[in-house]
Amino acid sequence: MSIRAVITGLGHAVPDKVMTNDDLAKIVDTNDEWIRQRTGIHERRVCTDDEATSDLAIAAGREALERSGTKPEDLCLIVVGTVTGDYPFPSTSCLVQEALGAKNAGAFDVGAACAGFIYSVDVAAAMIESGRYEKALVIGVDTLTKFVDWTDRSTCVLFGDGAGAVMLEGHHGTDRGLIKTVLLSDGAGAEHISLKKGGSRHPLSDPQSSDESSNIYMNGQEVYRFAVGAMGDACTRALEEAEMRASEIDLFVPHQANIRIINSAAEKLGLPDEKVFINVDKYGNTSGGSIPLALYEAYEEGRLKEGMVVMTVGFGAGLVWGANILRF
Ligand code: UT7
C-alpha cells in the first residue's frame, strides 16, 4: 500500500503593522486607485525593524504543529521555503527547529522565491512517500519589504510580509494527499527579478560591489508576461500528468502576486470565481508565504474542506514556476 503525504494542520503569521495604499502614497509618487486597478492590492503587512523572517516562520509553524496535534519531538523534517532568511547561514529552518524544540528533526531551507512553497511541499512529500520520514513541517515565508527600495514605486507597492505552514504526515490507504507536482525553471530569465548584493558574487564587505543594489530589481512587464504563461503552463502540465480535467479542481489557490495575473490564469483554465481563492487585496505579494497563507485563510473561511481537490500554482525569481494538485 503506497504512502501519501497528507496535510493534517495549517498555520499562519503576519506582522501586526498594516500599510495601506494611502500610506504608500505619502512616501512615493503613487495612489490607491492605480495600485488597486493594476494589482488588486489594498494593503499589506510590514515587519518592524525588530521582526525577521524566523519570527513569522516560528509562529506559523507552531500553529500548524498544534492544530495537527503533533509533538515537536515527533517531527522528522522542517523545510522552509524562503529567499529572505534571517541570515545567509544558518538556515531559517534551524532557527525554527530550535524555537519549536524539534530535537529529532532534520532542517533545511529551499530557495525558490515565490514558488518556494510549491517546491518545499514536493520535496517534503517525496521524502514522506519514500517511507523514510513520517512527519514534516513545511513553511513558506518571506519578508521582502526588508529589501524593497521605498523610492521605487514600480516595486515597493507590490510586496508584503507573511508566512504560512502545513503539517505533512504519511498516511496509508487514503486518497488524500499530494497527487501531482510539476516543477520548472528557466535561468535565462534570472536577470528579470533579482537581488544581487550580499551573495558571493557581490559580497557586502567588497567595496567593488558597491554599485550593485541591496534592493529588489524587477522588470515588471517582463515578469508579468512570464507569469501569465507560467501559471497556465504549470497548471496544464500538472493536470495532464494527473490525468485530470480543470473541472475536477474544487479550489484554485494561486500565488497572490497580482489580481490580473490570477484572473488570467483562472480564465484560461475555465475556473469560475467561486473556485478561485484571492487574498492579494489584504497582503500583497508575500512571496514564499503567499500560497500557504492563502490555504490557511481558505480553510478558516470554510472554503477549503477535507476531501477537496486543490490546485496551487506559483512563479517567481529564478525564474521558477510550478504547480501542486492535492486532495486536502
Ligand atoms: O512574484 C513575482 C513578482 N512580480 C510580479 O508578479 C510582477 C509582475 N508585474 C506586474 O504585476 C505589473 O507589471 C506591475 C503591477 C508591476 C506594473 O503594471 P503595468 O500595468 O505593467 O504598468 P507599467 O509598468 O506598464 O506602467 C504603467 C504606468 C507607467 O507610466 P507611463 O509610462 O504610462 O506614464 C508607470 O510609470 O504606470 C506608472 N506606474 C505607476 N503609477 C502609479 C508604475 N508604478 C506605479 C505606481 N503608481 N506604483
Short mmCIF file of C-alpha atoms and ligand atoms in Angstrom, two decimals:
data_model
loop_
_atom_site.label_atom_id
_atom_site.label_comp_id
_atom_site.label_asym_id
_atom_site.label_seq_id
_atom_site.Cartn_x
_atom_site.Cartn_y
_atom_site.Cartn_z
CA MET A 1 0.00 0.00 0.00
CA SER A 2 1.56 3.33 -1.04
CA ILE A 3 2.17 6.17 1.41
CA ARG A 4 0.54 9.54 0.76
CA ALA A 5 1.69 12.90 2.18
CA VAL A 6 -1.45 14.39 3.75
CA ILE A 7 -1.92 17.91 5.17
CA THR A 8 -3.04 17.50 8.79
CA GLY A 9 -2.70 21.06 10.08
CA LEU A 10 -2.33 24.64 8.87
CA GLY A 11 -0.69 27.70 10.42
CA HIS A 12 -0.03 31.32 9.52
CA ALA A 13 1.63 34.50 10.75
CA VAL A 14 1.68 38.09 9.52
CA PRO A 15 3.15 41.20 11.16
CA ASP A 16 0.69 43.44 13.04
CA LYS A 17 1.73 46.56 11.16
CA VAL A 18 -0.62 47.38 8.25
CA MET A 19 0.49 49.61 5.39
CA THR A 20 -2.35 50.84 3.17
CA ASN A 21 -2.04 52.22 -0.35
CA ASP A 22 -2.71 55.67 1.08
CA ASP A 23 0.20 55.20 3.49
CA LEU A 24 2.43 54.42 0.49
CA ALA A 25 1.18 57.47 -1.38
CA LYS A 26 2.66 59.57 1.42
CA ILE A 27 6.20 58.29 0.75
CA VAL A 28 6.28 57.64 -3.01
CA ASP A 29 4.54 59.00 -6.13
CA THR A 30 1.63 56.58 -6.31
CA ASN A 31 -2.07 56.42 -5.45
CA ASP A 32 -4.68 53.98 -4.17
CA GLU A 33 -6.57 53.85 -7.48
CA TRP A 34 -3.51 52.88 -9.56
CA ILE A 35 -2.42 50.17 -7.13
CA ARG A 36 -5.93 48.66 -6.85
CA GLN A 37 -6.54 48.69 -10.61
CA ARG A 38 -3.14 47.35 -11.68
CA THR A 39 -2.54 44.86 -8.87
CA GLY A 40 -5.68 44.30 -6.77
CA ILE A 41 -3.74 45.18 -3.61
CA HIS A 42 -5.46 47.36 -0.95
CA GLU A 43 -2.97 46.94 1.89
CA ARG A 44 -0.07 44.77 3.03
CA ARG A 45 1.59 43.74 6.32
CA VAL A 46 5.08 45.03 7.04
CA CYS A 47 7.63 43.84 9.60
CA THR A 48 9.08 46.32 12.06
CA ASP A 49 12.87 46.64 12.40
CA ASP A 50 12.70 44.14 15.27
CA GLU A 51 10.85 41.45 13.32
CA ALA A 52 12.53 38.99 10.95
CA THR A 53 11.61 36.00 8.82
CA SER A 54 12.16 33.39 11.52
CA ASP A 55 9.68 35.16 13.85
CA LEU A 56 6.91 34.65 11.30
CA ALA A 57 8.11 31.14 10.39
CA ILE A 58 8.17 30.02 14.04
CA ALA A 59 4.67 31.36 14.76
CA ALA A 60 3.18 29.79 11.61
CA GLY A 61 5.00 26.51 12.24
CA ARG A 62 3.89 26.34 15.87
CA GLU A 63 0.25 26.86 14.89
CA ALA A 64 0.40 24.10 12.24
CA LEU A 65 2.01 21.73 14.75
CA GLU A 66 -0.62 22.46 17.41
CA ARG A 67 -3.54 22.18 15.01
CA SER A 68 -2.33 18.79 13.79
CA GLY A 69 -1.76 17.61 17.36
CA THR A 70 1.91 16.86 16.63
CA LYS A 71 4.53 16.95 19.39
CA PRO A 72 7.68 18.85 18.33
CA GLU A 73 9.87 15.86 19.17
CA ASP A 74 7.89 13.70 16.71
CA LEU A 75 8.84 15.92 13.76
CA CYS A 76 11.29 14.30 11.32
CA LEU A 77 11.76 17.25 8.99
CA ILE A 78 11.43 21.04 8.86
CA VAL A 79 11.53 22.54 5.37
CA VAL A 80 11.34 26.32 4.98
CA GLY A 81 10.76 27.89 1.56
CA THR A 82 12.29 31.35 1.74
CA VAL A 83 14.66 33.73 -0.04
CA THR A 84 14.73 36.21 2.84
CA GLY A 85 16.17 34.12 5.66
CA ASP A 86 17.38 35.86 8.81
CA TYR A 87 20.99 35.21 7.72
CA PRO A 88 22.91 33.77 4.72
CA PHE A 89 23.55 30.99 7.24
CA PRO A 90 22.48 29.33 9.50
CA SER A 91 19.29 28.39 7.70
CA THR A 92 15.97 29.77 8.93
CA SER A 93 14.73 26.18 9.32
CA CYS A 94 17.37 25.61 12.03
CA LEU A 95 16.12 28.68 13.92
CA VAL A 96 12.60 27.22 13.68
CA GLN A 97 13.85 23.81 14.85
CA GLU A 98 15.41 25.32 17.97
CA ALA A 99 12.43 27.52 18.82
CA LEU A 100 9.94 24.66 18.47
CA GLY A 101 12.12 22.15 20.33
CA ALA A 102 12.01 19.72 17.41
CA LYS A 103 15.02 17.80 18.67
CA ASN A 104 14.67 14.84 16.30
CA ALA A 105 14.14 16.79 13.06
CA GLY A 106 16.40 17.49 10.11
CA ALA A 107 16.04 21.06 8.86
CA PHE A 108 16.84 22.87 5.62
CA ASP A 109 15.71 25.84 3.52
CA VAL A 110 14.56 25.75 -0.09
CA GLY A 111 15.30 28.83 -2.22
CA ALA A 112 12.67 29.07 -4.93
CA ALA A 113 11.34 32.60 -4.31
CA CYS A 114 7.58 32.89 -4.86
CA ALA A 115 7.44 29.21 -5.86
CA GLY A 116 9.22 28.26 -2.62
CA PHE A 117 6.19 26.64 -1.03
CA ILE A 118 5.37 24.59 -4.16
CA TYR A 119 8.95 23.30 -4.25
CA SER A 120 9.14 22.70 -0.48
CA VAL A 121 5.90 20.73 -0.34
CA ASP A 122 7.05 18.49 -3.17
CA VAL A 123 10.45 17.83 -1.60
CA ALA A 124 8.92 17.00 1.79
CA ALA A 125 6.13 14.91 0.26
CA ALA A 126 8.62 12.88 -1.79
CA MET A 127 10.64 12.19 1.37
CA ILE A 128 7.50 11.08 3.19
CA GLU A 129 6.30 8.94 0.26
CA SER A 130 9.71 7.18 0.29
CA GLY A 131 8.78 5.81 3.71
CA ARG A 132 11.93 7.17 5.38
CA TYR A 133 10.23 10.17 7.04
CA GLU A 134 6.80 10.36 8.67
CA LYS A 135 6.08 13.90 9.77
CA ALA A 136 7.30 17.08 8.08
CA LEU A 137 6.60 20.72 8.85
CA VAL A 138 6.65 22.79 5.66
CA ILE A 139 6.72 26.57 5.97
CA GLY A 140 6.58 29.23 3.25
CA VAL A 141 7.72 32.64 4.44
CA ASP A 142 9.25 35.86 3.17
CA THR A 143 9.85 39.42 4.34
CA LEU A 144 10.50 41.16 1.04
CA THR A 145 9.61 44.57 2.47
CA LYS A 146 13.05 44.44 4.11
CA PHE A 147 14.58 44.52 0.62
CA VAL A 148 12.41 46.92 -1.37
CA ASP A 149 13.54 50.35 -2.43
CA TRP A 150 10.86 52.55 -0.89
CA THR A 151 11.55 55.21 -3.53
CA ASP A 152 10.83 52.82 -6.45
CA ARG A 153 7.08 52.91 -6.98
CA SER A 154 7.20 50.14 -9.58
CA THR A 155 8.22 47.56 -6.95
CA CYS A 156 7.57 48.86 -3.42
CA VAL A 157 3.78 48.82 -3.80
CA LEU A 158 3.72 45.10 -4.65
CA PHE A 159 5.22 43.30 -1.68
CA GLY A 160 4.19 42.40 1.87
CA ASP A 161 5.46 40.11 4.63
CA GLY A 162 3.84 36.85 5.72
CA ALA A 163 4.10 33.14 6.43
CA GLY A 164 2.01 30.01 6.15
CA ALA A 165 2.72 26.46 7.26
CA VAL A 166 1.41 22.95 6.73
CA MET A 167 1.99 19.74 8.67
CA LEU A 168 2.52 16.88 6.23
CA GLU A 169 2.11 13.32 7.50
CA GLY A 170 2.48 9.94 5.83
CA HIS A 171 -0.84 8.09 5.66
CA HIS A 172 -1.53 4.62 4.25
CA GLY A 173 -4.69 3.59 2.44
CA THR A 174 -6.08 7.05 1.69
CA ASP A 175 -6.91 9.01 -1.44
CA ARG A 176 -5.98 12.24 0.36
CA GLY A 177 -2.54 13.85 -0.08
CA LEU A 178 -0.32 15.15 -2.84
CA ILE A 179 -1.43 13.85 -6.23
CA LYS A 180 0.96 15.51 -8.67
CA THR A 181 3.57 18.27 -8.81
CA VAL A 182 5.26 19.99 -11.71
CA LEU A 183 8.45 21.97 -11.01
CA LEU A 184 10.03 24.09 -13.74
CA SER A 185 12.83 26.64 -14.13
CA ASP A 186 14.48 28.90 -16.68
CA GLY A 187 17.69 30.56 -15.53
CA ALA A 188 17.84 32.53 -18.78
CA GLY A 189 15.30 34.84 -17.13
CA ALA A 190 17.39 35.32 -13.98
CA GLU A 191 18.01 38.97 -14.85
CA HIS A 192 14.31 39.93 -14.76
CA ILE A 193 13.92 39.75 -10.99
CA SER A 194 16.90 39.73 -8.67
CA LEU A 195 18.66 40.96 -5.56
CA LYS A 196 22.34 40.80 -6.39
CA LYS A 197 24.15 42.20 -3.40
CA GLY A 198 25.09 40.18 -0.34
CA GLY A 199 25.96 36.88 -2.04
CA SER A 200 29.35 35.50 -3.06
CA ARG A 201 29.36 37.38 -6.41
CA HIS A 202 28.92 40.77 -4.76
CA PRO A 203 29.66 40.40 -1.04
CA LEU A 204 28.52 43.16 1.26
CA SER A 205 32.10 43.54 2.50
CA ASP A 206 33.51 44.13 -1.01
CA PRO A 207 33.86 47.86 -1.87
CA GLN A 208 33.99 46.87 -5.57
CA SER A 209 30.40 45.67 -5.36
CA SER A 210 29.06 48.97 -4.06
CA ASP A 211 27.38 49.67 -7.43
CA GLU A 212 25.11 46.67 -7.04
CA SER A 213 21.80 47.33 -5.34
CA SER A 214 20.83 45.83 -2.00
CA ASN A 215 17.22 46.11 -3.12
CA ILE A 216 14.94 44.07 -5.34
CA TYR A 217 15.29 44.76 -9.05
CA MET A 218 12.33 43.78 -11.21
CA ASN A 219 11.39 44.25 -14.85
CA GLY A 220 7.65 44.30 -14.12
CA GLN A 221 6.36 43.93 -17.66
CA GLU A 222 8.72 41.05 -18.45
CA VAL A 223 7.78 39.26 -15.21
CA TYR A 224 4.09 39.88 -15.94
CA ARG A 225 4.40 38.23 -19.39
CA PHE A 226 6.32 35.31 -17.91
CA ALA A 227 3.83 34.92 -15.04
CA VAL A 228 0.75 34.69 -17.25
CA GLY A 229 2.41 32.00 -19.40
CA ALA A 230 3.97 30.15 -16.45
CA MET A 231 0.72 29.84 -14.48
CA GLY A 232 -1.07 28.30 -17.46
CA ASP A 233 1.91 26.10 -18.35
CA ALA A 234 2.35 24.63 -14.85
CA CYS A 235 -1.37 24.01 -14.32
CA THR A 236 -1.87 22.42 -17.74
CA ARG A 237 1.12 20.12 -17.29
CA ALA A 238 0.08 19.13 -13.75
CA LEU A 239 -3.46 18.35 -14.90
CA GLU A 240 -2.18 16.31 -17.86
CA GLU A 241 0.23 14.34 -15.70
CA ALA A 242 -2.51 13.69 -13.14
CA GLU A 243 -4.88 12.73 -15.98
CA MET A 244 -7.42 15.22 -14.65
CA ARG A 245 -9.53 17.99 -16.12
CA ALA A 246 -9.64 21.55 -14.75
CA SER A 247 -13.32 21.00 -13.92
CA GLU A 248 -12.24 18.42 -11.31
CA ILE A 249 -10.45 21.14 -9.31
CA ASP A 250 -12.57 22.24 -6.33
CA LEU A 251 -10.34 25.13 -5.23
CA PHE A 252 -7.62 27.01 -7.10
CA VAL A 253 -5.07 28.66 -4.79
CA PRO A 254 -2.61 30.63 -6.93
CA HIS A 255 0.40 32.68 -5.86
CA GLN A 256 -1.02 36.07 -4.84
CA ALA A 257 1.11 38.47 -6.89
CA ASN A 258 -1.41 40.41 -8.93
CA ILE A 259 -5.17 40.03 -9.38
CA ARG A 260 -4.82 40.41 -13.14
CA ILE A 261 -2.37 37.50 -13.36
CA ILE A 262 -4.68 35.35 -11.19
CA ASN A 263 -7.77 36.20 -13.25
CA SER A 264 -5.98 35.49 -16.50
CA ALA A 265 -4.88 32.03 -15.26
CA ALA A 266 -8.35 31.19 -13.92
CA GLU A 267 -9.95 32.28 -17.18
CA LYS A 268 -7.59 30.14 -19.28
CA LEU A 269 -8.41 27.12 -17.11
CA GLY A 270 -12.13 27.89 -17.28
CA LEU A 271 -12.42 28.09 -13.49
CA PRO A 272 -15.36 30.11 -12.11
CA ASP A 273 -14.77 32.83 -9.47
CA GLU A 274 -16.12 30.69 -6.63
CA LYS A 275 -13.31 28.18 -7.19
CA VAL A 276 -10.54 30.81 -7.06
CA PHE A 277 -9.14 31.93 -3.73
CA ILE A 278 -7.89 35.52 -3.54
CA ASN A 279 -6.38 37.46 -0.64
CA VAL A 280 -3.83 39.61 -2.51
CA ASP A 281 -6.00 42.60 -1.54
CA LYS A 282 -5.04 42.19 2.15
CA TYR A 283 -1.42 41.09 1.96
CA GLY A 284 0.11 41.96 -1.44
CA ASN A 285 2.76 39.58 -2.71
CA THR A 286 4.25 37.73 0.28
CA SER A 287 6.43 35.54 -1.98
CA GLY A 288 7.02 32.15 -0.30
CA GLY A 289 4.33 32.94 2.27
CA SER A 290 1.64 33.64 -0.30
CA ILE A 291 0.22 30.19 -1.13
CA PRO A 292 0.23 28.68 2.39
CA LEU A 293 -1.23 31.89 3.82
CA ALA A 294 -4.00 31.65 1.22
CA LEU A 295 -4.55 27.96 2.05
CA TYR A 296 -4.84 28.87 5.74
CA GLU A 297 -7.41 31.61 5.10
CA ALA A 298 -9.38 29.43 2.67
CA TYR A 299 -9.63 26.81 5.41
CA GLU A 300 -10.60 29.35 8.06
CA GLU A 301 -13.31 30.75 5.79
CA GLY A 302 -14.74 27.27 5.19
CA ARG A 303 -13.85 27.34 1.50
CA LEU A 304 -11.28 24.55 1.87
CA LYS A 305 -12.68 21.30 3.25
CA GLU A 306 -11.35 17.80 3.74
CA GLY A 307 -11.57 15.74 0.55
CA MET A 308 -11.49 18.72 -1.82
CA VAL A 309 -9.12 18.67 -4.81
CA VAL A 310 -6.89 21.74 -4.65
CA MET A 311 -4.50 23.11 -7.25
CA THR A 312 -1.79 25.54 -6.16
CA VAL A 313 0.49 27.32 -8.62
CA GLY A 314 3.39 29.71 -8.19
CA PHE A 315 6.09 31.56 -10.14
CA GLY A 316 8.97 33.79 -9.23
CA ALA A 317 12.61 34.82 -9.36
CA GLY A 318 14.91 32.28 -10.92
CA LEU A 319 12.90 32.09 -13.00
CA VAL A 320 10.97 29.23 -11.39
CA TRP A 321 7.41 28.05 -11.58
CA GLY A 322 5.34 25.03 -10.61
CA ALA A 323 2.02 23.60 -9.52
CA ASN A 324 0.74 21.07 -6.99
CA ILE A 325 -2.51 19.12 -7.19
CA LEU A 326 -3.58 17.55 -3.91
CA ARG A 327 -6.62 16.11 -2.18
CA PHE A 328 -6.95 18.03 1.08
O1 UT7 B 1 6.19 37.03 -7.68
C1 UT7 B 1 6.70 37.67 -8.81
C2 UT7 B 1 6.73 39.12 -8.53
N1 UT7 B 1 6.43 40.05 -9.55
C3 UT7 B 1 5.26 40.21 -10.20
O2 UT7 B 1 4.33 39.45 -10.13
C4 UT7 B 1 5.17 41.47 -11.03
C5 UT7 B 1 4.52 41.26 -12.37
N2 UT7 B 1 4.25 42.55 -12.99
C6 UT7 B 1 3.18 43.30 -12.65
O3 UT7 B 1 2.40 42.90 -11.81
C7 UT7 B 1 2.95 44.61 -13.38
O4 UT7 B 1 3.85 44.70 -14.47
C8 UT7 B 1 3.10 45.85 -12.46
C9 UT7 B 1 1.98 45.88 -11.45
C10 UT7 B 1 4.46 45.83 -11.75
C11 UT7 B 1 3.03 47.11 -13.30
O5 UT7 B 1 1.78 47.15 -14.00
P1 UT7 B 1 1.74 47.53 -15.55
O6 UT7 B 1 0.34 47.54 -15.97
O7 UT7 B 1 2.69 46.60 -16.27
O8 UT7 B 1 2.29 49.00 -15.53
P2 UT7 B 1 3.53 49.61 -16.33
O9 UT7 B 1 4.80 49.15 -15.76
O10 UT7 B 1 3.29 49.43 -17.81
O11 UT7 B 1 3.37 51.16 -16.00
C12 UT7 B 1 2.25 51.90 -16.49
C13 UT7 B 1 2.37 53.32 -15.97
C14 UT7 B 1 3.74 53.94 -16.21
O12 UT7 B 1 3.55 55.32 -16.51
P3 UT7 B 1 3.59 55.85 -18.01
O13 UT7 B 1 4.94 55.48 -18.53
O14 UT7 B 1 2.48 55.12 -18.73
O15 UT7 B 1 3.36 57.32 -17.85
C15 UT7 B 1 4.42 53.79 -14.87
O16 UT7 B 1 5.40 54.77 -14.68
O17 UT7 B 1 2.16 53.33 -14.57
C16 UT7 B 1 3.26 54.01 -13.93
N3 UT7 B 1 3.46 53.40 -12.62
C17 UT7 B 1 2.82 53.83 -11.52
N4 UT7 B 1 1.94 54.81 -11.32
C18 UT7 B 1 1.45 54.98 -10.08
C19 UT7 B 1 4.26 52.35 -12.29
N5 UT7 B 1 4.14 52.07 -10.99
C20 UT7 B 1 3.25 52.98 -10.48
C21 UT7 B 1 2.73 53.20 -9.20
N6 UT7 B 1 1.82 54.18 -9.05
N7 UT7 B 1 3.06 52.42 -8.14
#
